[in-house]
């Protein structure tokens, strides 16, 4: 096992409120890790710290970048620097250009990562390697058949899949998935779960998931970390964590997980 992401005593305060309370965690490359917790547990703040959207009050964040053997300190990095270092995030709310086709959206994301000035609407971009990468991403995510479809005509589930493709375009070492099944019908949930499994098997990337659907969490996770009031409450296999009475108590009176 290789640690690809680590936090040491990570803390975030908003005035007197401690949203993330000295969280220390190591994410290994051979496991899908789900981070769950009741509303207000600090999950979103924790993700925002990892991606550079928020700066921590204390502690540190370390990321394995590219083929490096050692972790890099990204505690003070900006979001684009974190992305370039190899950490990608899919958002709970779709974050795509509705007026562009699926292929054009993936091209924008890929070119942005490469830092290349290209006409993303052109079929002949002059960079065959970029176009080959785009086609590979479309195939991996099952989007080839709708690649030239405008995104504003897609279903919610299809848009979420496009968003996953955009996150993959930066070639992440660590892929944070934020509520990947939010707003989906049962058929779409099944399809996304299958996609996550396939990507985990096919890619040299580590998946970290936050998800309210506990059937999905138990289905895809090798490890579950439970946050409550900004701190780690439980950490272990799905069977062990869900049998923990403290976890049950944390969710009493909560509608979601």
PDB file of C-alpha atoms in Angstrom:
ATOM      1  CA  UNK A   1       0.000   0.000   0.000  1.00  0.00           C
ATOM      2  CA  UNK A   2       1.104   3.533  -0.785  1.00  0.00           C
ATOM      3  CA  UNK A   3      -0.239   6.637   0.924  1.00  0.00           C
ATOM      4  CA  UNK A   4      -1.430   9.099  -1.722  1.00  0.00           C
ATOM      5  CA  UNK A   5      -3.141  11.689   0.488  1.00  0.00           C
ATOM      6  CA  UNK A   6      -2.559  12.574   4.117  1.00  0.00           C
ATOM      7  CA  UNK A   7      -3.702  15.183   6.607  1.00  0.00           C
ATOM      8  CA  UNK A   8      -2.047  15.911   9.940  1.00  0.00           C
ATOM      9  CA  UNK A   9      -4.135  17.591  12.649  1.00  0.00           C
ATOM     10  CA  UNK A  10      -6.100  19.478   9.987  1.00  0.00           C
ATOM     11  CA  UNK A  11      -8.267  22.170  11.509  1.00  0.00           C
ATOM     12  CA  UNK A  12     -10.621  24.862  10.220  1.00  0.00           C
ATOM     13  CA  UNK A  13     -12.340  27.447  12.375  1.00  0.00           C
ATOM     14  CA  UNK A  14     -14.909  30.040  11.394  1.00  0.00           C
ATOM     15  CA  UNK A  15     -14.795  32.414  14.317  1.00  0.00           C
ATOM     16  CA  UNK A  16     -15.751  30.368  17.375  1.00  0.00           C
ATOM     17  CA  UNK A  17     -17.033  27.457  15.253  1.00  0.00           C
ATOM     18  CA  UNK A  18     -14.648  24.565  14.644  1.00  0.00           C
ATOM     19  CA  UNK A  19     -15.784  22.949  11.393  1.00  0.00           C
ATOM     20  CA  UNK A  20     -12.851  20.537  11.053  1.00  0.00           C
ATOM     21  CA  UNK A  21     -11.266  19.481  14.328  1.00  0.00           C
ATOM     22  CA  UNK A  22      -7.705  18.128  14.128  1.00  0.00           C
ATOM     23  CA  UNK A  23      -8.428  15.496  11.472  1.00  0.00           C
ATOM     24  CA  UNK A  24      -5.506  13.174  10.746  1.00  0.00           C
ATOM     25  CA  UNK A  25      -6.070  10.639   7.993  1.00  0.00           C
ATOM     26  CA  UNK A  26      -4.034   8.647   5.484  1.00  0.00           C
ATOM     27  CA  UNK A  27      -5.595   7.545   2.196  1.00  0.00           C
ATOM     28  CA  UNK A  28      -4.046   4.468   0.579  1.00  0.00           C
ATOM     29  CA  UNK A  29      -3.926   3.822  -3.141  1.00  0.00           C
ATOM     30  CA  UNK A  30      -5.537   0.380  -3.119  1.00  0.00           C
ATOM     31  CA  UNK A  31      -8.839   1.236  -1.440  1.00  0.00           C
ATOM     32  CA  UNK A  32     -12.017   3.182  -2.167  1.00  0.00           C
ATOM     33  CA  UNK A  33     -12.545   5.324   0.925  1.00  0.00           C
ATOM     34  CA  UNK A  34     -15.922   6.865   1.729  1.00  0.00           C
ATOM     35  CA  UNK A  35     -16.154   9.836   4.078  1.00  0.00           C
ATOM     36  CA  UNK A  36     -19.611  10.087   5.608  1.00  0.00           C
ATOM     37  CA  UNK A  37     -21.341  11.874   8.447  1.00  0.00           C
ATOM     38  CA  UNK A  38     -24.585  13.612   9.400  1.00  0.00           C
ATOM     39  CA  UNK A  39     -25.367  17.070   8.092  1.00  0.00           C
ATOM     40  CA  UNK A  40     -22.991  19.593   9.616  1.00  0.00           C
ATOM     41  CA  UNK A  41     -20.306  16.970  10.269  1.00  0.00           C
ATOM     42  CA  UNK A  42     -17.674  18.938   8.353  1.00  0.00           C
ATOM     43  CA  UNK A  43     -17.472  16.853   5.170  1.00  0.00           C
ATOM     44  CA  UNK A  44     -17.804  19.749   2.718  1.00  0.00           C
ATOM     45  CA  UNK A  45     -15.360  21.904   4.663  1.00  0.00           C
ATOM     46  CA  UNK A  46     -12.903  19.000   4.739  1.00  0.00           C
ATOM     47  CA  UNK A  47     -13.178  18.587   0.950  1.00  0.00           C
ATOM     48  CA  UNK A  48     -12.755  22.336   0.467  1.00  0.00           C
ATOM     49  CA  UNK A  49      -9.571  22.229   2.528  1.00  0.00           C
ATOM     50  CA  UNK A  50      -8.188  19.323   0.519  1.00  0.00           C
ATOM     51  CA  UNK A  51      -8.816  21.094  -2.784  1.00  0.00           C
ATOM     52  CA  UNK A  52      -7.472  24.496  -1.747  1.00  0.00           C
ATOM     53  CA  UNK A  53     -10.847  26.234  -1.820  1.00  0.00           C
ATOM     54  CA  UNK A  54     -10.372  27.022   1.878  1.00  0.00           C
ATOM     55  CA  UNK A  55      -7.136  27.546   3.767  1.00  0.00           C
ATOM     56  CA  UNK A  56      -6.778  25.651   7.065  1.00  0.00           C
ATOM     57  CA  UNK A  57      -6.501  27.286  10.451  1.00  0.00           C
ATOM     58  CA  UNK A  58      -3.933  24.674  11.399  1.00  0.00           C
ATOM     59  CA  UNK A  59      -2.437  21.362  10.371  1.00  0.00           C
ATOM     60  CA  UNK A  60      -1.127  20.180   7.022  1.00  0.00           C
ATOM     61  CA  UNK A  61      -2.161  18.415   3.802  1.00  0.00           C
ATOM     62  CA  UNK A  62       0.150  16.126   1.835  1.00  0.00           C
ATOM     63  CA  UNK A  63      -0.427  14.743  -1.671  1.00  0.00           C
ATOM     64  CA  UNK A  64       1.472  12.257  -3.803  1.00  0.00           C
ATOM     65  CA  UNK A  65       1.968  14.052  -7.107  1.00  0.00           C
ATOM     66  CA  UNK A  66       2.518  12.213 -10.384  1.00  0.00           C
ATOM     67  CA  UNK A  67       5.157   9.500 -10.159  1.00  0.00           C
ATOM     68  CA  UNK A  68       6.838  11.006  -7.114  1.00  0.00           C
ATOM     69  CA  UNK A  69       7.599   8.584  -4.308  1.00  0.00           C
ATOM     70  CA  UNK A  70       7.298  11.211  -1.599  1.00  0.00           C
ATOM     71  CA  UNK A  71       4.312  13.284  -0.545  1.00  0.00           C
ATOM     72  CA  UNK A  72       4.215  16.990  -1.404  1.00  0.00           C
ATOM     73  CA  UNK A  73       2.989  19.609   1.058  1.00  0.00           C
ATOM     74  CA  UNK A  74      -0.057  21.278  -0.559  1.00  0.00           C
ATOM     75  CA  UNK A  75      -1.390  22.915   2.604  1.00  0.00           C
ATOM     76  CA  UNK A  76      -1.154  26.447   1.229  1.00  0.00           C
ATOM     77  CA  UNK A  77      -1.719  25.603  -2.448  1.00  0.00           C
ATOM     78  CA  UNK A  78      -4.356  27.327  -4.570  1.00  0.00           C
ATOM     79  CA  UNK A  79      -7.096  25.189  -6.185  1.00  0.00           C
ATOM     80  CA  UNK A  80      -5.415  25.154  -9.612  1.00  0.00           C
ATOM     81  CA  UNK A  81      -2.122  24.129  -8.001  1.00  0.00           C
ATOM     82  CA  UNK A  82      -3.806  21.270  -6.150  1.00  0.00           C
ATOM     83  CA  UNK A  83      -5.403  20.132  -9.422  1.00  0.00           C
ATOM     84  CA  UNK A  84      -2.088  20.300 -11.256  1.00  0.00           C
ATOM     85  CA  UNK A  85      -0.545  18.244  -8.452  1.00  0.00           C
ATOM     86  CA  UNK A  86      -3.056  15.480  -9.150  1.00  0.00           C
ATOM     87  CA  UNK A  87      -6.154  15.924  -6.991  1.00  0.00           C
ATOM     88  CA  UNK A  88      -9.447  16.207  -8.851  1.00  0.00           C
ATOM     89  CA  UNK A  89     -12.981  16.739  -7.580  1.00  0.00           C
ATOM     90  CA  UNK A  90     -16.413  16.085  -9.033  1.00  0.00           C
ATOM     91  CA  UNK A  91     -19.012  18.362  -7.518  1.00  0.00           C
ATOM     92  CA  UNK A  92     -22.417  17.602  -6.018  1.00  0.00           C
ATOM     93  CA  UNK A  93     -23.891  20.107  -8.476  1.00  0.00           C
ATOM     94  CA  UNK A  94     -22.952  19.617 -12.118  1.00  0.00           C
ATOM     95  CA  UNK A  95     -20.261  22.013 -13.255  1.00  0.00           C
ATOM     96  CA  UNK A  96     -20.287  21.870 -17.056  1.00  0.00           C
ATOM     97  CA  UNK A  97     -20.727  24.247 -19.993  1.00  0.00           C
ATOM     98  CA  UNK A  98     -24.332  23.611 -21.002  1.00  0.00           C
ATOM     99  CA  UNK A  99     -23.950  25.175 -24.459  1.00  0.00           C
ATOM    100  CA  UNK A 100     -21.097  22.896 -25.509  1.00  0.00           C
ATOM    101  CA  UNK A 101     -21.182  19.267 -26.550  1.00  0.00           C
ATOM    102  CA  UNK A 102     -19.889  16.490 -24.328  1.00  0.00           C
ATOM    103  CA  UNK A 103     -16.705  16.245 -26.391  1.00  0.00           C
ATOM    104  CA  UNK A 104     -16.146  20.006 -26.285  1.00  0.00           C
ATOM    105  CA  UNK A 105     -16.533  20.036 -22.506  1.00  0.00           C
ATOM    106  CA  UNK A 106     -13.951  17.280 -22.110  1.00  0.00           C
ATOM    107  CA  UNK A 107     -11.656  19.105 -24.543  1.00  0.00           C
ATOM    108  CA  UNK A 108     -11.867  22.309 -22.500  1.00  0.00           C
ATOM    109  CA  UNK A 109     -10.966  20.412 -19.318  1.00  0.00           C
ATOM    110  CA  UNK A 110      -8.125  18.529 -20.966  1.00  0.00           C
ATOM    111  CA  UNK A 111      -6.648  21.612 -22.645  1.00  0.00           C
ATOM    112  CA  UNK A 112      -6.945  23.572 -19.422  1.00  0.00           C
ATOM    113  CA  UNK A 113      -4.906  20.895 -17.681  1.00  0.00           C
ATOM    114  CA  UNK A 114      -2.309  20.897 -20.457  1.00  0.00           C
ATOM    115  CA  UNK A 115      -2.162  24.690 -20.471  1.00  0.00           C
ATOM    116  CA  UNK A 116      -2.399  24.651 -24.263  1.00  0.00           C
ATOM    117  CA  UNK A 117      -3.943  27.382 -26.386  1.00  0.00           C
ATOM    118  CA  UNK A 118      -6.198  25.512 -28.778  1.00  0.00           C
ATOM    119  CA  UNK A 119      -9.525  26.120 -30.482  1.00  0.00           C
ATOM    120  CA  UNK A 120     -11.645  23.666 -28.531  1.00  0.00           C
ATOM    121  CA  UNK A 121     -14.486  23.873 -31.070  1.00  0.00           C
ATOM    122  CA  UNK A 122     -12.232  22.760 -33.911  1.00  0.00           C
ATOM    123  CA  UNK A 123     -12.126  19.107 -34.893  1.00  0.00           C
ATOM    124  CA  UNK A 124      -8.560  19.557 -36.146  1.00  0.00           C
ATOM    125  CA  UNK A 125      -6.829  20.974 -33.102  1.00  0.00           C
ATOM    126  CA  UNK A 126      -3.343  20.219 -34.325  1.00  0.00           C
ATOM    127  CA  UNK A 127      -2.563  18.198 -31.199  1.00  0.00           C
ATOM    128  CA  UNK A 128      -3.281  14.539 -31.816  1.00  0.00           C
ATOM    129  CA  UNK A 129      -2.206  13.477 -28.329  1.00  0.00           C
ATOM    130  CA  UNK A 130      -4.820  15.718 -26.713  1.00  0.00           C
ATOM    131  CA  UNK A 131      -7.514  14.392 -29.035  1.00  0.00           C
ATOM    132  CA  UNK A 132      -6.475  10.815 -28.286  1.00  0.00           C
ATOM    133  CA  UNK A 133      -6.753  11.535 -24.570  1.00  0.00           C
ATOM    134  CA  UNK A 134     -10.231  12.985 -25.092  1.00  0.00           C
ATOM    135  CA  UNK A 135     -11.397   9.888 -26.946  1.00  0.00           C
ATOM    136  CA  UNK A 136      -9.982   7.643 -24.226  1.00  0.00           C
ATOM    137  CA  UNK A 137     -11.816   9.591 -21.513  1.00  0.00           C
ATOM    138  CA  UNK A 138     -15.076   9.406 -23.472  1.00  0.00           C
ATOM    139  CA  UNK A 139     -14.661   5.658 -23.868  1.00  0.00           C
ATOM    140  CA  UNK A 140     -13.759   5.094 -20.220  1.00  0.00           C
ATOM    141  CA  UNK A 141     -16.876   6.918 -19.051  1.00  0.00           C
ATOM    142  CA  UNK A 142     -19.207   5.407 -21.657  1.00  0.00           C
ATOM    143  CA  UNK A 143     -19.891   8.762 -23.302  1.00  0.00           C
ATOM    144  CA  UNK A 144     -18.683   8.009 -26.834  1.00  0.00           C
ATOM    145  CA  UNK A 145     -22.186   7.560 -28.262  1.00  0.00           C
ATOM    146  CA  UNK A 146     -23.318  10.984 -27.003  1.00  0.00           C
ATOM    147  CA  UNK A 147     -19.994  12.773 -27.452  1.00  0.00           C
ATOM    148  CA  UNK A 148     -21.383  15.259 -29.969  1.00  0.00           C
ATOM    149  CA  UNK A 149     -24.616  15.919 -28.072  1.00  0.00           C
ATOM    150  CA  UNK A 150     -25.106  19.389 -26.530  1.00  0.00           C
ATOM    151  CA  UNK A 151     -24.954  19.090 -22.754  1.00  0.00           C
ATOM    152  CA  UNK A 152     -28.108  21.137 -22.239  1.00  0.00           C
ATOM    153  CA  UNK A 153     -30.108  18.232 -23.719  1.00  0.00           C
ATOM    154  CA  UNK A 154     -28.677  15.545 -21.430  1.00  0.00           C
ATOM    155  CA  UNK A 155     -30.404  13.873 -18.500  1.00  0.00           C
ATOM    156  CA  UNK A 156     -29.224  14.584 -14.961  1.00  0.00           C
ATOM    157  CA  UNK A 157     -27.437  11.236 -14.788  1.00  0.00           C
ATOM    158  CA  UNK A 158     -25.672  11.853 -18.092  1.00  0.00           C
ATOM    159  CA  UNK A 159     -24.530  15.281 -16.900  1.00  0.00           C
ATOM    160  CA  UNK A 160     -23.077  13.747 -13.746  1.00  0.00           C
ATOM    161  CA  UNK A 161     -21.159  11.286 -15.910  1.00  0.00           C
ATOM    162  CA  UNK A 162     -19.833  14.179 -18.007  1.00  0.00           C
ATOM    163  CA  UNK A 163     -18.706  15.834 -14.805  1.00  0.00           C
ATOM    164  CA  UNK A 164     -16.768  12.704 -13.876  1.00  0.00           C
ATOM    165  CA  UNK A 165     -15.160  12.784 -17.322  1.00  0.00           C
ATOM    166  CA  UNK A 166     -14.100  16.400 -16.763  1.00  0.00           C
ATOM    167  CA  UNK A 167     -12.487  15.483 -13.456  1.00  0.00           C
ATOM    168  CA  UNK A 168     -10.634  12.607 -15.123  1.00  0.00           C
ATOM    169  CA  UNK A 169      -9.273  14.982 -17.762  1.00  0.00           C
ATOM    170  CA  UNK A 170      -6.652  16.318 -15.352  1.00  0.00           C
ATOM    171  CA  UNK A 171      -5.240  12.795 -14.867  1.00  0.00           C
ATOM    172  CA  UNK A 172      -5.755  12.702 -11.101  1.00  0.00           C
ATOM    173  CA  UNK A 173      -3.839  10.582  -8.643  1.00  0.00           C
ATOM    174  CA  UNK A 174      -6.660  11.170  -6.167  1.00  0.00           C
ATOM    175  CA  UNK A 175     -10.277  11.638  -7.263  1.00  0.00           C
ATOM    176  CA  UNK A 176     -12.689  13.183  -4.748  1.00  0.00           C
ATOM    177  CA  UNK A 177     -16.283  12.326  -5.641  1.00  0.00           C
ATOM    178  CA  UNK A 178     -18.823  14.626  -3.994  1.00  0.00           C
ATOM    179  CA  UNK A 179     -22.265  12.969  -3.794  1.00  0.00           C
ATOM    180  CA  UNK A 180     -21.932  11.173  -7.161  1.00  0.00           C
ATOM    181  CA  UNK A 181     -25.519   9.828  -7.047  1.00  0.00           C
ATOM    182  CA  UNK A 182     -27.242  13.005  -5.807  1.00  0.00           C
ATOM    183  CA  UNK A 183     -30.587  13.557  -7.543  1.00  0.00           C
ATOM    184  CA  UNK A 184     -30.436  10.318  -9.522  1.00  0.00           C
ATOM    185  CA  UNK A 185     -33.147   7.738 -10.107  1.00  0.00           C
ATOM    186  CA  UNK A 186     -32.426   4.076  -9.218  1.00  0.00           C
ATOM    187  CA  UNK A 187     -31.341   3.174 -12.753  1.00  0.00           C
ATOM    188  CA  UNK A 188     -28.895   6.072 -12.884  1.00  0.00           C
ATOM    189  CA  UNK A 189     -27.538   5.154  -9.442  1.00  0.00           C
ATOM    190  CA  UNK A 190     -26.828   1.611 -10.624  1.00  0.00           C
ATOM    191  CA  UNK A 191     -25.042   2.933 -13.705  1.00  0.00           C
ATOM    192  CA  UNK A 192     -22.862   5.346 -11.718  1.00  0.00           C
ATOM    193  CA  UNK A 193     -21.928   2.666  -9.189  1.00  0.00           C
ATOM    194  CA  UNK A 194     -20.881   0.382 -12.055  1.00  0.00           C
ATOM    195  CA  UNK A 195     -18.859   3.215 -13.586  1.00  0.00           C
ATOM    196  CA  UNK A 196     -17.047   3.920 -10.311  1.00  0.00           C
ATOM    197  CA  UNK A 197     -16.124   0.254  -9.995  1.00  0.00           C
ATOM    198  CA  UNK A 198     -14.867   0.116 -13.578  1.00  0.00           C
ATOM    199  CA  UNK A 199     -12.813   3.285 -13.218  1.00  0.00           C
ATOM    200  CA  UNK A 200     -11.309   2.048  -9.966  1.00  0.00           C
ATOM    201  CA  UNK A 201     -10.261  -1.169 -11.712  1.00  0.00           C
ATOM    202  CA  UNK A 202      -8.992   0.482 -14.902  1.00  0.00           C
ATOM    203  CA  UNK A 203      -7.249   3.627 -13.665  1.00  0.00           C
ATOM    204  CA  UNK A 204      -4.196   4.281 -11.549  1.00  0.00           C
ATOM    205  CA  UNK A 205      -6.191   6.677  -9.378  1.00  0.00           C
ATOM    206  CA  UNK A 206      -7.491   6.522  -5.824  1.00  0.00           C
ATOM    207  CA  UNK A 207     -11.167   7.272  -5.190  1.00  0.00           C
ATOM    208  CA  UNK A 208     -12.453   9.126  -2.124  1.00  0.00           C
ATOM    209  CA  UNK A 209     -16.246   9.434  -1.961  1.00  0.00           C
ATOM    210  CA  UNK A 210     -18.804  11.363   0.053  1.00  0.00           C
ATOM    211  CA  UNK A 211     -22.283   9.950  -0.397  1.00  0.00           C
ATOM    212  CA  UNK A 212     -25.661  10.051   1.369  1.00  0.00           C
ATOM    213  CA  UNK A 213     -26.955   6.810  -0.148  1.00  0.00           C
ATOM    214  CA  UNK A 214     -25.772   4.173   2.318  1.00  0.00           C
ATOM    215  CA  UNK A 215     -26.471   1.326  -0.105  1.00  0.00           C
ATOM    216  CA  UNK A 216     -23.959   2.939  -2.451  1.00  0.00           C
ATOM    217  CA  UNK A 217     -21.471   3.536   0.369  1.00  0.00           C
ATOM    218  CA  UNK A 218     -21.517  -0.083   1.537  1.00  0.00           C
ATOM    219  CA  UNK A 219     -21.448  -1.327  -2.065  1.00  0.00           C
ATOM    220  CA  UNK A 220     -18.341   0.501  -3.271  1.00  0.00           C
ATOM    221  CA  UNK A 221     -16.291   1.157  -0.134  1.00  0.00           C
ATOM    222  CA  UNK A 222     -13.295  -0.728   1.170  1.00  0.00           C
ATOM    223  CA  UNK A 223     -13.054   1.735   4.048  1.00  0.00           C
ATOM    224  CA  UNK A 224     -15.433   4.195   5.696  1.00  0.00           C
ATOM    225  CA  UNK A 225     -14.417   7.230   7.724  1.00  0.00           C
ATOM    226  CA  UNK A 226     -17.189   8.852   9.770  1.00  0.00           C
ATOM    227  CA  UNK A 227     -16.988  12.534  10.658  1.00  0.00           C
ATOM    228  CA  UNK A 228     -19.090  14.003  13.466  1.00  0.00           C
ATOM    229  CA  UNK A 229     -18.833  17.577  14.684  1.00  0.00           C
ATOM    230  CA  UNK A 230     -15.720  18.022  12.576  1.00  0.00           C
ATOM    231  CA  UNK A 231     -13.748  15.115  14.067  1.00  0.00           C
ATOM    232  CA  UNK A 232     -13.216  11.479  13.119  1.00  0.00           C
ATOM    233  CA  UNK A 233     -15.740   9.335  14.978  1.00  0.00           C
ATOM    234  CA  UNK A 234     -15.045   5.956  13.363  1.00  0.00           C
ATOM    235  CA  UNK A 235     -12.704   4.499  10.756  1.00  0.00           C
ATOM    236  CA  UNK A 236     -12.721   0.966   9.389  1.00  0.00           C
ATOM    237  CA  UNK A 237     -14.412  -1.533   7.100  1.00  0.00           C
ATOM    238  CA  UNK A 238     -18.070  -0.948   6.170  1.00  0.00           C
ATOM    239  CA  UNK A 239     -19.137  -3.852   8.384  1.00  0.00           C
ATOM    240  CA  UNK A 240     -17.248  -2.603  11.426  1.00  0.00           C
ATOM    241  CA  UNK A 241     -18.203   1.048  11.043  1.00  0.00           C
ATOM    242  CA  UNK A 242     -21.904   0.441  10.481  1.00  0.00           C
ATOM    243  CA  UNK A 243     -22.012  -1.853  13.518  1.00  0.00           C
ATOM    244  CA  UNK A 244     -20.473   0.845  15.709  1.00  0.00           C
ATOM    245  CA  UNK A 245     -23.038   2.140  18.217  1.00  0.00           C
ATOM    246  CA  UNK A 246     -21.381   5.572  18.196  1.00  0.00           C
ATOM    247  CA  UNK A 247     -22.125   5.874  14.483  1.00  0.00           C
ATOM    248  CA  UNK A 248     -25.765   4.946  15.047  1.00  0.00           C
ATOM    249  CA  UNK A 249     -26.025   7.529  17.807  1.00  0.00           C
ATOM    250  CA  UNK A 250     -24.445  10.210  15.608  1.00  0.00           C
ATOM    251  CA  UNK A 251     -27.256   9.778  13.101  1.00  0.00           C
ATOM    252  CA  UNK A 252     -30.172   9.795  15.534  1.00  0.00           C
ATOM    253  CA  UNK A 253     -32.521  12.543  14.419  1.00  0.00           C
ATOM    254  CA  UNK A 254     -30.716  12.873  11.077  1.00  0.00           C
ATOM    255  CA  UNK A 255     -32.474  12.238   7.778  1.00  0.00           C
ATOM    256  CA  UNK A 256     -29.345  11.359   5.866  1.00  0.00           C
ATOM    257  CA  UNK A 257     -25.960   9.745   6.064  1.00  0.00           C
TER     258      UNK A 257
END
